XYZ file of N, CA and C in Angstrom:
663
model
N -18.192 -0.248 -15.218
C -18.366 -0.089 -13.764
C -17.549 -1.151 -13.040
N -16.709 -0.721 -12.095
C -15.874 -1.681 -11.393
C -16.613 -2.245 -10.193
N -15.983 -3.201 -9.521
C -16.622 -3.880 -8.398
C -16.920 -2.928 -7.254
N -16.015 -1.965 -7.051
C -16.204 -1.035 -5.942
C -17.456 -0.211 -6.160
N -17.698 0.211 -7.430
C -18.880 1.000 -7.738
C -20.140 0.177 -7.587
N -20.106 -1.126 -7.919
C -21.271 -1.987 -7.800
C -21.680 -2.183 -6.352
N -20.735 -2.122 -5.453
C -21.036 -2.353 -4.050
C -21.664 -1.142 -3.373
N -21.665 0.007 -4.030
C -22.239 1.218 -3.452
C -23.751 1.196 -3.596
N -24.441 1.296 -2.484
C -25.902 1.341 -2.501
C -26.331 2.793 -2.666
N -26.647 3.155 -3.899
C -26.979 4.549 -4.182
C -28.367 4.949 -3.707
N -29.095 3.988 -3.197
C -30.422 4.290 -2.649
C -30.393 4.482 -1.135
N -29.219 4.237 -0.536
C -29.115 4.369 0.911
C -29.117 5.841 1.311
N -29.582 6.093 2.537
C -29.610 7.469 3.042
C -28.198 8.036 3.166
N -27.260 7.167 3.557
C -25.875 7.625 3.720
C -25.310 8.107 2.388
N -25.561 7.351 1.318
C -25.057 7.753 0.006
C -25.718 9.046 -0.468
N -27.030 9.130 -0.312
C -27.741 10.325 -0.761
C -27.276 11.560 -0.010
N -26.999 11.389 1.297
C -26.504 12.511 2.091
C -25.114 12.928 1.615
N -24.261 11.930 1.334
C -22.898 12.216 0.899
C -22.872 12.785 -0.520
N -23.769 12.279 -1.385
C -23.757 12.690 -2.784
C -24.272 14.115 -2.978
N -25.252 14.505 -2.176
C -25.805 15.849 -2.300
C -26.392 16.077 -3.681
N -26.233 17.306 -4.162
C -26.745 17.653 -5.484
C -25.617 18.231 -6.341
N -25.486 17.706 -7.536
C -24.458 18.177 -8.444
C -23.069 17.953 -7.881
N -22.183 18.920 -8.100
C -20.809 18.793 -7.608
C -20.698 19.142 -6.129
N -21.752 19.712 -5.577
C -21.709 20.087 -4.161
C -22.054 18.892 -3.279
N -21.187 17.873 -3.361
C -21.361 16.710 -2.502
C -20.716 16.984 -1.145
N -20.842 16.026 -0.230
C -20.328 16.226 1.126
C -18.818 16.457 1.159
N -18.013 15.682 0.417
C -16.565 15.958 0.423
C -16.226 17.382 -0.001
N -16.893 17.877 -1.041
C -16.614 19.239 -1.493
C -17.094 20.281 -0.480
N -18.203 19.987 0.186
C -18.685 20.894 1.237
C -17.677 20.954 2.388
N -17.096 19.804 2.724
C -16.089 19.785 3.788
C -14.847 20.569 3.375
N -14.462 20.436 2.111
C -13.303 21.178 1.620
C -13.551 22.678 1.681
N -14.743 23.096 1.251
C -15.087 24.524 1.285
C -15.164 25.023 2.722
N -15.694 24.175 3.615
C -15.753 24.579 5.029
C -14.347 24.753 5.592
N -13.396 23.925 5.140
C -12.013 24.053 5.579
C -11.436 25.395 5.133
N -11.763 25.806 3.920
C -11.296 27.088 3.423
C -11.911 28.235 4.226
N -13.170 28.072 4.615
C -13.842 29.111 5.410
C -13.281 29.197 6.822
N -12.736 28.093 7.318
C -12.179 28.090 8.672
C -10.823 28.789 8.754
N -10.157 28.962 7.622
C -8.827 29.576 7.625
C -8.863 31.002 8.182
N -9.745 31.898 7.674
C -9.776 33.249 8.270
C -10.220 33.244 9.727
N -11.074 32.289 10.106
C -11.499 32.180 11.508
C -10.302 31.807 12.377
N -9.521 30.852 11.907
C -8.312 30.430 12.618
C -7.347 31.601 12.785
N -7.133 32.352 11.712
C -6.208 33.494 11.762
C -6.716 34.552 12.745
N -8.008 34.854 12.692
C -8.575 35.864 13.586
C -8.412 35.455 15.043
N -8.702 34.196 15.345
C -8.592 33.721 16.727
C -7.139 33.702 17.207
N -6.220 33.500 16.285
C -4.799 33.515 16.638
C -4.383 34.914 17.107
N -4.930 35.945 16.466
C -4.508 37.315 16.756
C -5.341 38.015 17.832
N -6.637 37.721 17.896
C -7.496 38.417 18.861
C -7.129 37.977 20.275
N -6.806 38.929 21.110
C -6.340 38.630 22.460
C -7.494 38.384 23.427
N -7.600 37.176 23.900
C -8.497 36.802 24.979
C -7.905 35.552 25.614
N -8.324 35.193 26.823
C -7.701 34.050 27.509
C -7.709 32.778 26.660
N -6.541 32.191 26.514
C -6.363 30.922 25.800
C -6.733 31.002 24.318
N -6.579 32.193 23.728
C -6.975 32.336 22.316
C -6.132 31.463 21.391
N -4.861 31.212 21.755
C -4.039 30.339 20.914
C -4.611 28.923 20.878
N -5.112 28.453 22.006
C -5.659 27.092 22.060
C -7.005 27.005 21.337
N -7.777 28.081 21.374
C -9.030 28.110 20.617
C -8.721 28.087 19.121
N -7.715 28.861 18.727
C -7.300 28.852 17.321
C -6.815 27.460 16.922
N -6.089 26.812 17.839
C -5.600 25.460 17.575
C -6.753 24.488 17.369
N -7.830 24.650 18.143
C -8.999 23.775 17.994
C -9.597 23.921 16.599
N -9.660 25.157 16.109
C -10.190 25.386 14.761
C -9.267 24.758 13.723
N -7.958 24.899 13.924
C -6.987 24.289 13.008
C -7.144 22.774 12.998
N -7.337 22.175 14.177
C -7.491 20.719 14.279
C -8.748 20.251 13.551
N -9.848 20.992 13.725
C -11.099 20.630 13.042
C -10.913 20.730 11.527
N -10.213 21.772 11.085
C -9.955 21.937 9.657
C -9.143 20.759 9.112
N -8.150 20.318 9.884
C -7.345 19.159 9.465
C -8.199 17.896 9.403
N -9.144 17.760 10.303
C -10.030 16.588 10.298
C -10.926 16.574 9.063
N -11.356 17.748 8.615
C -12.176 17.780 7.401
C -11.374 17.265 6.217
N -10.063 17.521 6.224
C -9.198 17.014 5.159
C -9.154 15.496 5.189
N -9.140 14.934 6.390
C -9.107 13.482 6.535
C -10.403 12.852 6.046
N -11.514 13.452 6.438
C -12.807 12.843 6.130
C -13.272 13.084 4.698
N -12.950 14.238 4.111
C -13.460 14.476 2.755
C -12.872 13.480 1.762
N -11.585 13.140 1.951
C -10.973 12.155 1.058
C -11.546 10.766 1.237
N -11.756 10.375 2.508
C -12.309 9.037 2.776
C -13.721 8.895 2.216
N -14.534 9.920 2.418
C -15.917 9.873 1.940
C -15.950 9.853 0.413
N -15.102 10.678 -0.207
C -15.071 10.740 -1.673
C -14.697 9.392 -2.281
N -13.703 8.721 -1.657
C -13.280 7.418 -2.181
C -14.313 6.329 -1.868
N -14.892 6.373 -0.694
C -15.844 5.339 -0.298
C -17.067 5.321 -1.193
N -17.571 6.513 -1.532
C -18.794 6.593 -2.325
C -18.536 7.005 -3.777
N -17.269 6.972 -4.178
C -16.897 7.316 -5.552
C -17.438 8.701 -5.931
N -17.136 9.679 -5.087
C -17.629 11.040 -5.283
C -16.500 12.014 -5.626
N -15.456 11.498 -6.239
C -14.328 12.341 -6.640
C -14.746 13.205 -7.827
N -14.608 14.521 -7.703
C -14.990 15.454 -8.768
C -13.799 16.344 -9.119
N -13.875 16.982 -10.283
C -12.818 17.905 -10.688
C -12.755 19.101 -9.735
N -13.926 19.527 -9.238
C -13.948 20.628 -8.279
C -13.176 20.238 -7.017
N -13.390 19.009 -6.553
C -12.684 18.530 -5.377
C -11.191 18.422 -5.623
N -10.810 17.918 -6.796
C -9.397 17.795 -7.139
C -8.716 19.160 -7.172
N -9.486 20.182 -7.570
C -8.946 21.532 -7.659
C -8.864 22.202 -6.284
N -9.957 22.115 -5.506
C -10.032 22.845 -4.242
C -9.265 22.184 -3.102
N -9.265 20.851 -3.041
C -8.692 20.147 -1.893
C -7.212 20.483 -1.663
N -6.353 20.369 -2.670
C -4.945 20.705 -2.420
C -4.731 22.177 -2.104
N -5.563 23.044 -2.684
C -5.446 24.475 -2.389
C -5.773 24.734 -0.929
N -6.881 24.145 -0.454
C -7.292 24.326 0.937
C -6.217 23.817 1.894
N -5.630 22.666 1.583
C -4.589 22.083 2.441
C -3.376 23.002 2.537
N -2.920 23.458 1.377
C -1.698 24.267 1.351
C -1.915 25.626 2.013
N -3.048 26.260 1.732
C -3.310 27.579 2.315
C -3.448 27.475 3.832
N -4.068 26.409 4.314
C -4.241 26.227 5.756
C -2.887 26.133 6.460
N -2.033 25.242 5.993
C -0.736 25.032 6.645
C 0.180 26.240 6.480
N 0.241 26.789 5.261
C 1.119 27.933 5.025
C 0.656 29.158 5.808
N -0.654 29.331 5.939
C -1.178 30.446 6.734
C -0.720 30.315 8.177
N -0.787 29.094 8.710
C -0.362 28.865 10.096
C 1.116 29.169 10.270
N 1.947 28.720 9.331
C 3.388 28.958 9.434
C 3.721 30.447 9.340
N 3.012 31.148 8.453
C 3.293 32.566 8.261
C 2.872 33.385 9.476
N 1.689 33.094 10.040
C 1.232 33.916 11.169
C 2.090 33.682 12.413
N 2.660 32.499 12.553
C 3.580 32.286 13.679
C 4.807 33.182 13.514
N 5.236 33.375 12.264
C 6.378 34.268 12.007
C 6.071 35.714 12.382
N 4.783 36.066 12.402
C 4.416 37.447 12.724
C 4.394 37.695 14.230
N 4.757 36.669 15.001
C 4.907 36.843 16.453
C 6.385 36.572 16.770
N 7.273 37.440 16.284
C 8.719 37.171 16.395
C 9.217 37.104 17.829
N 8.550 37.821 18.746
C 9.014 37.805 20.132
C 8.905 36.414 20.739
N 7.914 35.630 20.257
C 7.749 34.254 20.730
C 8.936 33.403 20.301
N 9.342 33.517 19.052
C 10.446 32.713 18.531
C 11.775 33.188 19.108
N 11.944 34.516 19.187
C 13.193 35.066 19.727
C 13.406 34.664 21.182
N 12.300 34.498 21.912
C 12.408 34.164 23.337
C 13.115 32.831 23.547
N 13.072 31.960 22.536
C 13.653 30.625 22.689
C 14.831 30.380 21.744
N 14.810 30.993 20.572
C 15.797 30.661 19.549
C 16.612 31.857 19.063
N 16.433 33.026 19.663
C 17.112 34.260 19.271
C 16.813 34.611 17.809
N 17.510 35.619 17.294
C 17.276 36.051 15.913
C 17.647 34.966 14.904
N 18.644 34.158 15.237
C 19.074 33.095 14.320
C 17.932 32.105 14.079
N 17.203 31.763 15.136
C 16.073 30.858 14.994
C 14.968 31.463 14.162
N 14.726 32.765 14.345
C 13.700 33.456 13.566
C 14.054 33.462 12.088
N 15.338 33.742 11.795
C 15.797 33.744 10.401
C 15.687 32.346 9.799
N 16.084 31.329 10.571
C 16.023 29.947 10.087
C 14.593 29.542 9.779
N 13.658 29.911 10.663
C 12.265 29.558 10.422
C 11.718 30.300 9.208
N 12.084 31.586 9.074
C 11.635 32.343 7.910
C 12.121 31.728 6.614
N 13.374 31.299 6.594
C 13.930 30.640 5.404
C 13.228 29.312 5.144
N 12.916 28.577 6.224
C 12.222 27.302 6.080
C 10.840 27.473 5.482
N 10.115 28.490 5.946
C 8.779 28.764 5.394
C 8.894 29.148 3.923
N 9.920 29.926 3.572
C 10.127 30.314 2.176
C 10.396 29.091 1.302
N 11.168 28.130 1.829
C 11.458 26.891 1.091
C 10.168 26.097 0.864
N 9.345 25.991 1.906
C 8.083 25.260 1.779
C 7.179 25.929 0.757
N 7.087 27.250 0.810
C 6.255 27.985 -0.144
C 6.770 27.801 -1.566
N 8.096 27.883 -1.739
C 8.685 27.724 -3.070
C 8.404 26.341 -3.631
N 8.504 25.322 -2.787
C 8.250 23.953 -3.239
C 6.823 23.806 -3.739
N 5.867 24.375 -3.004
C 4.461 24.250 -3.398
C 4.198 24.959 -4.721
N 4.824 26.107 -4.919
C 4.651 26.838 -6.173
C 5.252 26.058 -7.337
N 6.459 25.505 -7.130
C 7.131 24.747 -8.185
C 6.323 23.512 -8.579
N 5.871 22.740 -7.577
C 5.113 21.519 -7.859
C 3.781 21.858 -8.524
N 3.122 22.913 -8.069
C 1.853 23.324 -8.688
C 2.080 23.719 -10.143
N 3.197 24.416 -10.391
C 3.524 24.784 -11.766
C 3.773 23.566 -12.636
N 4.508 22.590 -12.102
C 4.756 21.345 -12.831
C 3.438 20.658 -13.175
N 2.523 20.613 -12.204
C 1.258 19.923 -12.428
C 0.408 20.626 -13.481
N 0.438 21.952 -13.495
C -0.329 22.683 -14.496
C 0.225 22.437 -15.892
N 1.561 22.465 -16.014
C 2.182 22.210 -17.315
C 1.899 20.780 -17.759
N 1.995 19.830 -16.810
C 1.735 18.422 -17.142
C 0.285 18.222 -17.567
N -0.638 18.876 -16.857
C -2.063 18.722 -17.172
C -2.378 19.255 -18.571
N -1.686 20.307 -18.983
C -1.929 20.882 -20.310
C -1.527 19.930 -21.424
N -0.603 19.001 -21.092
C -0.175 18.018 -22.102
C -0.804 16.643 -21.861
N -1.754 16.591 -20.931
C -2.473 15.346 -20.674
C -1.783 14.398 -19.722
N -0.671 14.812 -19.121
C 0.055 13.956 -18.173
C -0.446 14.212 -16.754
N -0.255 13.214 -15.886
C -0.661 13.329 -14.494
C 0.553 13.102 -13.605
N 0.799 14.017 -12.693
C 1.915 13.884 -11.760
C 1.364 13.409 -10.419
N 1.721 12.207 -10.043
C 1.209 11.641 -8.803
C 1.989 12.165 -7.602
N 1.328 12.159 -6.435
C 1.999 12.573 -5.199
C 3.057 11.537 -4.834
N 4.176 12.013 -4.258
C 5.218 11.074 -3.862
C 5.181 10.868 -2.346
N 5.838 9.818 -1.884
C 5.795 9.446 -0.471
C 6.436 10.521 0.400
N 7.477 11.194 -0.123
C 8.127 12.252 0.650
C 7.174 13.427 0.865
N 6.347 13.699 -0.143
C 5.369 14.774 -0.017
C 4.360 14.490 1.069
N 3.954 13.224 1.181
C 2.997 12.849 2.218
C 3.622 12.955 3.611
N 4.875 12.529 3.712
C 5.558 12.616 5.005
C 5.783 14.066 5.428
N 6.156 14.901 4.476
C 6.423 16.311 4.824
C 5.136 16.983 5.275
N 3.994 16.581 4.715
C 2.717 17.143 5.146
C 2.424 16.775 6.596
N 2.699 15.516 6.947
C 2.485 15.062 8.322
C 3.365 15.851 9.293
N 4.646 16.007 8.944
C 5.563 16.734 9.826
C 5.216 18.220 9.895
N 4.743 18.785 8.798
C 4.304 20.180 8.817
C 3.124 20.358 9.766
N 2.140 19.474 9.661
C 0.957 19.576 10.515
C 1.317 19.440 11.989
N 2.184 18.461 12.295
C 2.591 18.258 13.693
C 3.346 19.476 14.205
N 4.239 20.017 13.396
C 5.018 21.182 13.829
C 4.116 22.382 14.064
N 3.098 22.566 13.217
C 2.165 23.688 13.401
C 1.400 23.536 14.709
N 0.909 22.328 14.969
C 0.172 22.078 16.217
C 1.048 22.393 17.422
N 2.282 21.893 17.411
C 3.190 22.116 18.538
C 3.610 23.580 18.643
N 3.731 24.262 17.500
C 4.048 25.692 17.527
C 2.975 26.464 18.284
N 1.723 26.184 17.941
C 0.619 26.925 18.559
C 0.486 26.546 20.033
N 0.707 25.280 20.352
C 0.706 24.866 21.762
C 1.804 25.611 22.509
N 2.999 25.668 21.895
C 4.110 26.376 22.517
C 3.812 27.847 22.724
N 3.181 28.480 21.722
C 2.822 29.899 21.845
C 1.811 30.101 22.971
N 0.839 29.176 23.067
C -0.159 29.279 24.122
C 0.442 29.112 25.504
N 1.328 28.138 25.651
C 1.980 27.913 26.944
C 2.893 29.081 27.308
N 3.586 29.621 26.298
C 4.477 30.767 26.534
C 3.690 31.980 27.007
N 2.516 32.197 26.403
C 1.696 33.340 26.793
C 1.213 33.204 28.240
N 0.985 31.966 28.673
C 0.475 31.731 30.029
C 1.594 31.694 31.063
N 2.663 30.937 30.755
C 3.710 30.676 31.755
C 5.022 31.417 31.514
N 5.200 31.992 30.315
C 6.491 32.589 30.005
C 7.534 31.497 29.831
N 8.793 31.795 30.175
C 9.840 30.786 30.080
C 9.638 29.744 31.178
N 9.481 28.516 30.760
C 9.242 27.405 31.686
C 9.802 26.159 31.028
N 10.202 25.176 31.820
C 10.805 23.962 31.269
C 9.880 23.280 30.266
N 8.599 23.158 30.620
C 7.644 22.494 29.720
C 7.503 23.264 28.410
N 7.535 24.588 28.511
C 7.432 25.424 27.314
C 8.683 25.264 26.458
N 9.841 25.258 27.113
C 11.104 25.076 26.393
C 11.114 23.749 25.636
N 10.705 22.691 26.303
C 10.704 21.357 25.679
C 9.765 21.330 24.481
N 8.555 21.890 24.656
C 7.576 21.923 23.557
C 8.135 22.654 22.350
N 8.796 23.770 22.596
C 9.303 24.569 21.490
C 10.483 23.918 20.785
N 11.341 23.257 21.534
C 12.452 22.555 20.882
C 11.943 21.356 20.067
N 10.857 20.739 20.530
C 10.280 19.616 19.781
C 9.684 20.103 18.468
N 8.908 21.223 18.536
C 8.297 21.679 17.283
C 9.350 22.177 16.298
N 10.417 22.773 16.810
C 11.473 23.205 15.912
C 12.131 22.002 15.238
N 12.254 20.903 15.975
C 12.793 19.684 15.389
C 11.896 19.133 14.298
N 10.592 19.076 14.577
C 9.637 18.602 13.569
C 9.632 19.525 12.350
N 9.720 20.830 12.606
C 9.732 21.785 11.500
C 10.983 21.603 10.643
N 12.111 21.382 11.285
C 13.346 21.150 10.540
C 13.246 19.921 9.648
N 12.674 18.837 10.201
C 12.494 17.617 9.403
C 11.531 17.880 8.247
N 10.473 18.660 8.509
C 9.505 18.990 7.464
C 10.175 19.743 6.323
N 11.073 20.664 6.651
C 11.781 21.424 5.616
C 12.685 20.505 4.802
N 13.390 19.604 5.473
C 14.264 18.655 4.772
C 13.451 17.772 3.827
N 12.316 17.268 4.317
C 11.448 16.431 3.475
C 10.856 17.242 2.327
N 10.617 18.518 2.572
C 10.102 19.397 1.527
C 11.116 19.524 0.395
N 12.375 19.715 0.757
C 13.437 19.833 -0.252
C 13.575 18.524 -1.028
N 13.600 17.397 -0.293
C 13.731 16.083 -0.955
C 12.559 15.841 -1.895
N 11.346 16.150 -1.414
C 10.157 15.945 -2.232
C 10.188 16.814 -3.481
N 10.600 18.078 -3.325
C 10.666 18.984 -4.473
C 11.658 18.507 -5.511
N 12.845 18.091 -5.060
C 13.864 17.569 -5.984
C 13.352 16.305 -6.669
N 12.689 15.443 -5.907
C 12.150 14.195 -6.455
C 11.128 14.476 -7.556
N 10.254 15.463 -7.325
C 9.262 15.839 -8.341
C 9.946 16.303 -9.617
N 10.963 17.157 -9.459
C 11.642 17.710 -10.633
C 12.374 16.624 -11.405
N 13.119 15.769 -10.700
C 13.887 14.716 -11.353
C 12.974 13.735 -12.079
N 11.886 13.317 -11.427
C 10.993 12.317 -12.017
C 10.152 12.882 -13.170
N 9.947 14.186 -13.178
C 9.049 14.764 -14.174
C 9.715 15.830 -15.027
N 11.026 15.770 -15.121
C 11.766 16.771 -15.886
C 11.358 16.775 -17.352
N 10.839 15.632 -17.841
C 10.428 15.556 -19.246
C 9.293 16.524 -19.557
N 8.559 16.903 -18.519
C 7.446 17.842 -18.715
C 7.962 19.163 -19.284
N 9.163 19.575 -18.854
C 9.729 20.849 -19.319
C 10.433 20.717 -20.665
N 10.601 19.482 -21.133
C 11.294 19.263 -22.396
C 10.344 19.140 -23.577
N 9.054 19.167 -23.285
C 8.077 18.984 -24.363
C 7.776 20.303 -25.064
């Protein structure tokens, strides 16, 4: 038992609440709730009612917050489980990729600012992000079968931040466009999110190459 574990008061109400019963501790409950929020977010994005894009954005923001808190709680109370290790990255990737894909299904929004070229560029960018996640997940599965562990790299963390910011700004831009149409504020918002998205794609490529180069031995075994 390390010092961090000794400092945890397992008799405290906070610990008992966080620990729950079995593997269904608070971090895992938050992760599962994040997965449940994904279809709600998608439905609110598509169902037409006043400010529905902003309501969908609120659900997306809450889902992102659960990602922040489940990790902190798990580390604070030493509640890291195999179920959490399995579900957490899946929930994160499905949430962000779902947001990127559904924005692509509103092509008139993207065409209004970036023409067909922008729509094609964004579609290719989403494909690159999806491919990277599949490749890295495959590497991790192969590594796990041989007992190796592939750690997250700094580029992967940065690309996640830029992806999240670009998604938030995309939905804000869609909401403003639906209300105001072409407007200077809407134009600025959309050019900003496209910039963040472009950086996210670049970081995605760098991160993917970095994973392959650093862990190429996994494929040689």
